[in-house]
Amino acid sequence: MLKIELLYLGKVLATFETENELISVGRSSKNDIQIDNLAVSSAHATIKKVMNAYFIEDLGSTNGTFVNEKKVAKYELLDGDEVIIGKHSLVFHYLTGATNKQTDLDKTMVLDTRKQKELLKKNC
């Protein structure tokens, strides 16, 4: 699950928790996350879930989309990333252990088989 905090000048304006595979962000009231500010394009960006990862994609906005202060066209969001849209920030948090699942996939599995133990003994 994804938790998104909408901030303005460091103050949390709203919090969204979602498992949706597509989240729209922009000034228009038709967006899932509406940012009512003239510096934000009507359809500014989308957040897409692909497998267990979320990606933010700028939709050709006038003022751009920034992740951790770097302008991006498309970017895989990590836990704690800050997205700047206009004068507002979106902070992303993975809930219910999603971050740990990704980390576990990066670890090497330890073989605990008879054959593996024999090979290890042979090479010691």
PDB file of N, CA, C and O in Angstrom, residues 5-40:
ATOM      1  N   GLU A   5       1.670  11.918   1.332  1.00  0.00           N
ATOM      2  CA  GLU A   5       1.371  13.119   2.112  1.00  0.00           C
ATOM      3  C   GLU A   5       1.515  14.327   1.200  1.00  0.00           C
ATOM      4  O   GLU A   5       2.538  14.489   0.537  1.00  0.00           O
ATOM      5  N   LEU A   6       0.493  15.167   1.152  1.00  0.00           N
ATOM      6  CA  LEU A   6       0.525  16.421   0.394  1.00  0.00           C
ATOM      7  C   LEU A   6       0.903  17.524   1.366  1.00  0.00           C
ATOM      8  O   LEU A   6       0.216  17.740   2.367  1.00  0.00           O
ATOM      9  N   LEU A   7       2.010  18.218   1.064  1.00  0.00           N
ATOM     10  CA  LEU A   7       2.500  19.268   1.952  1.00  0.00           C
ATOM     11  C   LEU A   7       2.591  20.610   1.232  1.00  0.00           C
ATOM     12  O   LEU A   7       2.844  20.654   0.017  1.00  0.00           O
ATOM     13  N   TYR A   8       2.428  21.664   2.014  1.00  0.00           N
ATOM     14  CA  TYR A   8       2.660  23.028   1.535  1.00  0.00           C
ATOM     15  C   TYR A   8       3.413  23.747   2.635  1.00  0.00           C
ATOM     16  O   TYR A   8       2.942  23.811   3.783  1.00  0.00           O
ATOM     17  N   LEU A   9       4.592  24.248   2.310  1.00  0.00           N
ATOM     18  CA  LEU A   9       5.468  24.906   3.274  1.00  0.00           C
ATOM     19  C   LEU A   9       5.710  24.040   4.506  1.00  0.00           C
ATOM     20  O   LEU A   9       5.714  24.512   5.641  1.00  0.00           O
ATOM     21  N   GLY A  10       5.891  22.746   4.284  1.00  0.00           N
ATOM     22  CA  GLY A  10       6.196  21.814   5.356  1.00  0.00           C
ATOM     23  C   GLY A  10       4.999  21.362   6.180  1.00  0.00           C
ATOM     24  O   GLY A  10       5.139  20.535   7.076  1.00  0.00           O
ATOM     25  N   LYS A  11       3.831  21.879   5.896  1.00  0.00           N
ATOM     26  CA  LYS A  11       2.624  21.514   6.646  1.00  0.00           C
ATOM     27  C   LYS A  11       1.816  20.489   5.843  1.00  0.00           C
ATOM     28  O   LYS A  11       1.551  20.682   4.657  1.00  0.00           O
ATOM     29  N   VAL A  12       1.414  19.394   6.491  1.00  0.00           N
ATOM     30  CA  VAL A  12       0.635  18.357   5.823  1.00  0.00           C
ATOM     31  C   VAL A  12      -0.791  18.864   5.602  1.00  0.00           C
ATOM     32  O   VAL A  12      -1.498  19.196   6.547  1.00  0.00           O
ATOM     33  N   LEU A  13      -1.193  18.933   4.330  1.00  0.00           N
ATOM     34  CA  LEU A  13      -2.549  19.366   3.974  1.00  0.00           C
ATOM     35  C   LEU A  13      -3.507  18.182   3.867  1.00  0.00           C
ATOM     36  O   LEU A  13      -4.693  18.314   4.174  1.00  0.00           O
ATOM     37  N   ALA A  14      -2.992  17.048   3.405  1.00  0.00           N
ATOM     38  CA  ALA A  14      -3.828  15.859   3.225  1.00  0.00           C
ATOM     39  C   ALA A  14      -2.938  14.624   3.179  1.00  0.00           C
ATOM     40  O   ALA A  14      -1.755  14.704   2.844  1.00  0.00           O
ATOM     41  N   THR A  15      -3.532  13.482   3.505  1.00  0.00           N
ATOM     42  CA  THR A  15      -2.850  12.200   3.429  1.00  0.00           C
ATOM     43  C   THR A  15      -3.731  11.236   2.649  1.00  0.00           C
ATOM     44  O   THR A  15      -4.935  11.175   2.877  1.00  0.00           O
ATOM     45  N   PHE A  16      -3.115  10.521   1.712  1.00  0.00           N
ATOM     46  CA  PHE A  16      -3.823   9.556   0.871  1.00  0.00           C
ATOM     47  C   PHE A  16      -3.183   8.192   1.071  1.00  0.00           C
ATOM     48  O   PHE A  16      -1.962   8.073   1.016  1.00  0.00           O
ATOM     49  N   GLU A  17      -3.997   7.166   1.297  1.00  0.00           N
ATOM     50  CA  GLU A  17      -3.517   5.790   1.340  1.00  0.00           C
ATOM     51  C   GLU A  17      -4.250   5.033   0.246  1.00  0.00           C
ATOM     52  O   GLU A  17      -5.478   5.081   0.170  1.00  0.00           O
ATOM     53  N   THR A  18      -3.487   4.361  -0.611  1.00  0.00           N
ATOM     54  CA  THR A  18      -4.102   3.736  -1.780  1.00  0.00           C
ATOM     55  C   THR A  18      -3.334   2.518  -2.243  1.00  0.00           C
ATOM     56  O   THR A  18      -2.136   2.395  -1.988  1.00  0.00           O
ATOM     57  N   GLU A  19      -4.046   1.645  -2.912  1.00  0.00           N
ATOM     58  CA  GLU A  19      -3.435   0.529  -3.633  1.00  0.00           C
ATOM     59  C   GLU A  19      -3.799   0.625  -5.109  1.00  0.00           C
ATOM     60  O   GLU A  19      -3.567  -0.307  -5.870  1.00  0.00           O
ATOM     61  N   ASN A  20      -4.374   1.758  -5.526  1.00  0.00           N
ATOM     62  CA  ASN A  20      -4.756   1.960  -6.924  1.00  0.00           C
ATOM     63  C   ASN A  20      -3.537   1.837  -7.828  1.00  0.00           C
ATOM     64  O   ASN A  20      -2.435   2.230  -7.460  1.00  0.00           O
ATOM     65  N   GLU A  21      -3.777   1.328  -9.022  1.00  0.00           N
ATOM     66  CA  GLU A  21      -2.683   1.160  -9.974  1.00  0.00           C
ATOM     67  C   GLU A  21      -2.418   2.417 -10.783  1.00  0.00           C
ATOM     68  O   GLU A  21      -1.374   2.533 -11.418  1.00  0.00           O
ATOM     69  N   LEU A  22      -3.347   3.367 -10.760  1.00  0.00           N
ATOM     70  CA  LEU A  22      -3.168   4.635 -11.472  1.00  0.00           C
ATOM     71  C   LEU A  22      -3.735   5.762 -10.623  1.00  0.00           C
ATOM     72  O   LEU A  22      -4.888   5.713 -10.191  1.00  0.00           O
ATOM     73  N   ILE A  23      -2.905   6.770 -10.388  1.00  0.00           N
ATOM     74  CA  ILE A  23      -3.292   7.925  -9.579  1.00  0.00           C
ATOM     75  C   ILE A  23      -2.960   9.169 -10.389  1.00  0.00           C
ATOM     76  O   ILE A  23      -1.827   9.346 -10.827  1.00  0.00           O
ATOM     77  N   SER A  24      -3.955  10.016 -10.587  1.00  0.00           N
ATOM     78  CA  SER A  24      -3.714  11.255 -11.340  1.00  0.00           C
ATOM     79  C   SER A  24      -3.479  12.408 -10.364  1.00  0.00           C
ATOM     80  O   SER A  24      -4.077  12.468  -9.288  1.00  0.00           O
ATOM     81  N   VAL A  25      -2.591  13.322 -10.770  1.00  0.00           N
ATOM     82  CA  VAL A  25      -2.229  14.470  -9.938  1.00  0.00           C
ATOM     83  C   VAL A  25      -2.325  15.718 -10.791  1.00  0.00           C
ATOM     84  O   VAL A  25      -1.798  15.760 -11.909  1.00  0.00           O
ATOM     85  N   GLY A  26      -2.987  16.749 -10.287  1.00  0.00           N
ATOM     86  CA  GLY A  26      -3.070  18.001 -11.019  1.00  0.00           C
ATOM     87  C   GLY A  26      -4.023  18.991 -10.378  1.00  0.00           C
ATOM     88  O   GLY A  26      -4.593  18.730  -9.316  1.00  0.00           O
ATOM     89  N   ARG A  27      -4.194  20.128 -11.035  1.00  0.00           N
ATOM     90  CA  ARG A  27      -5.035  21.211 -10.516  1.00  0.00           C
ATOM     91  C   ARG A  27      -6.520  20.927 -10.691  1.00  0.00           C
ATOM     92  O   ARG A  27      -7.350  21.355  -9.890  1.00  0.00           O
ATOM     93  N   SER A  28      -6.902  20.197 -11.720  1.00  0.00           N
ATOM     94  CA  SER A  28      -8.304  19.912 -12.004  1.00  0.00           C
ATOM     95  C   SER A  28      -8.929  19.068 -10.895  1.00  0.00           C
ATOM     96  O   SER A  28      -8.284  18.181 -10.326  1.00  0.00           O
ATOM     97  N   SER A  29     -10.196  19.315 -10.627  1.00  0.00           N
ATOM     98  CA  SER A  29     -10.917  18.543  -9.605  1.00  0.00           C
ATOM     99  C   SER A  29     -11.148  17.096 -10.042  1.00  0.00           C
ATOM    100  O   SER A  29     -11.547  16.263  -9.240  1.00  0.00           O
ATOM    101  N   LYS A  30     -10.875  16.786 -11.305  1.00  0.00           N
ATOM    102  CA  LYS A  30     -11.035  15.418 -11.810  1.00  0.00           C
ATOM    103  C   LYS A  30      -9.896  14.500 -11.375  1.00  0.00           C
ATOM    104  O   LYS A  30      -9.972  13.291 -11.540  1.00  0.00           O
ATOM    105  N   ASN A  31      -8.825  15.059 -10.834  1.00  0.00           N
ATOM    106  CA  ASN A  31      -7.658  14.274 -10.419  1.00  0.00           C
ATOM    107  C   ASN A  31      -7.894  13.570  -9.090  1.00  0.00           C
ATOM    108  O   ASN A  31      -8.671  14.041  -8.250  1.00  0.00           O
ATOM    109  N   ASP A  32      -7.207  12.443  -8.907  1.00  0.00           N
ATOM    110  CA  ASP A  32      -7.257  11.736  -7.624  1.00  0.00           C
ATOM    111  C   ASP A  32      -6.636  12.584  -6.521  1.00  0.00           C
ATOM    112  O   ASP A  32      -7.132  12.609  -5.395  1.00  0.00           O
ATOM    113  N   ILE A  33      -5.529  13.242  -6.849  1.00  0.00           N
ATOM    114  CA  ILE A  33      -4.898  14.182  -5.920  1.00  0.00           C
ATOM    115  C   ILE A  33      -4.951  15.548  -6.576  1.00  0.00           C
ATOM    116  O   ILE A  33      -4.257  15.800  -7.569  1.00  0.00           O
ATOM    117  N   GLN A  34      -5.804  16.407  -6.028  1.00  0.00           N
ATOM    118  CA  GLN A  34      -5.952  17.751  -6.582  1.00  0.00           C
ATOM    119  C   GLN A  34      -5.073  18.713  -5.798  1.00  0.00           C
ATOM    120  O   GLN A  34      -5.104  18.737  -4.565  1.00  0.00           O
ATOM    121  N   ILE A  35      -4.280  19.477  -6.541  1.00  0.00           N
ATOM    122  CA  ILE A  35      -3.444  20.516  -5.945  1.00  0.00           C
ATOM    123  C   ILE A  35      -3.939  21.839  -6.517  1.00  0.00           C
ATOM    124  O   ILE A  35      -3.655  22.168  -7.666  1.00  0.00           O
ATOM    125  N   ASP A  36      -4.689  22.550  -5.731  1.00  0.00           N
ATOM    126  CA  ASP A  36      -5.351  23.776  -6.176  1.00  0.00           C
ATOM    127  C   ASP A  36      -4.380  24.954  -6.129  1.00  0.00           C
ATOM    128  O   ASP A  36      -4.352  25.719  -5.172  1.00  0.00           O
ATOM    129  N   ASN A  37      -3.536  25.037  -7.165  1.00  0.00           N
ATOM    130  CA  ASN A  37      -2.534  26.089  -7.252  1.00  0.00           C
ATOM    131  C   ASN A  37      -2.260  26.345  -8.725  1.00  0.00           C
ATOM    132  O   ASN A  37      -2.105  25.397  -9.498  1.00  0.00           O
ATOM    133  N   LEU A  38      -2.178  27.616  -9.125  1.00  0.00           N
ATOM    134  CA  LEU A  38      -1.992  27.961 -10.535  1.00  0.00           C
ATOM    135  C   LEU A  38      -0.644  27.521 -11.108  1.00  0.00           C
ATOM    136  O   LEU A  38      -0.482  27.456 -12.317  1.00  0.00           O
ATOM    137  N   ALA A  39       0.315  27.177 -10.258  1.00  0.00           N
ATOM    138  CA  ALA A  39       1.613  26.682 -10.730  1.00  0.00           C
ATOM    139  C   ALA A  39       1.548  25.209 -11.129  1.00  0.00           C
ATOM    140  O   ALA A  39       2.487  24.669 -11.698  1.00  0.00           O
ATOM    141  N   VAL A  40       0.409  24.571 -10.847  1.00  0.00           N
ATOM    142  CA  VAL A  40       0.213  23.156 -11.148  1.00  0.00           C
ATOM    143  C   VAL A  40      -0.656  23.043 -12.399  1.00  0.00           C
ATOM    144  O   VAL A  40      -1.687  23.696 -12.508  1.00  0.00           O
TER     145      VAL A  40
END
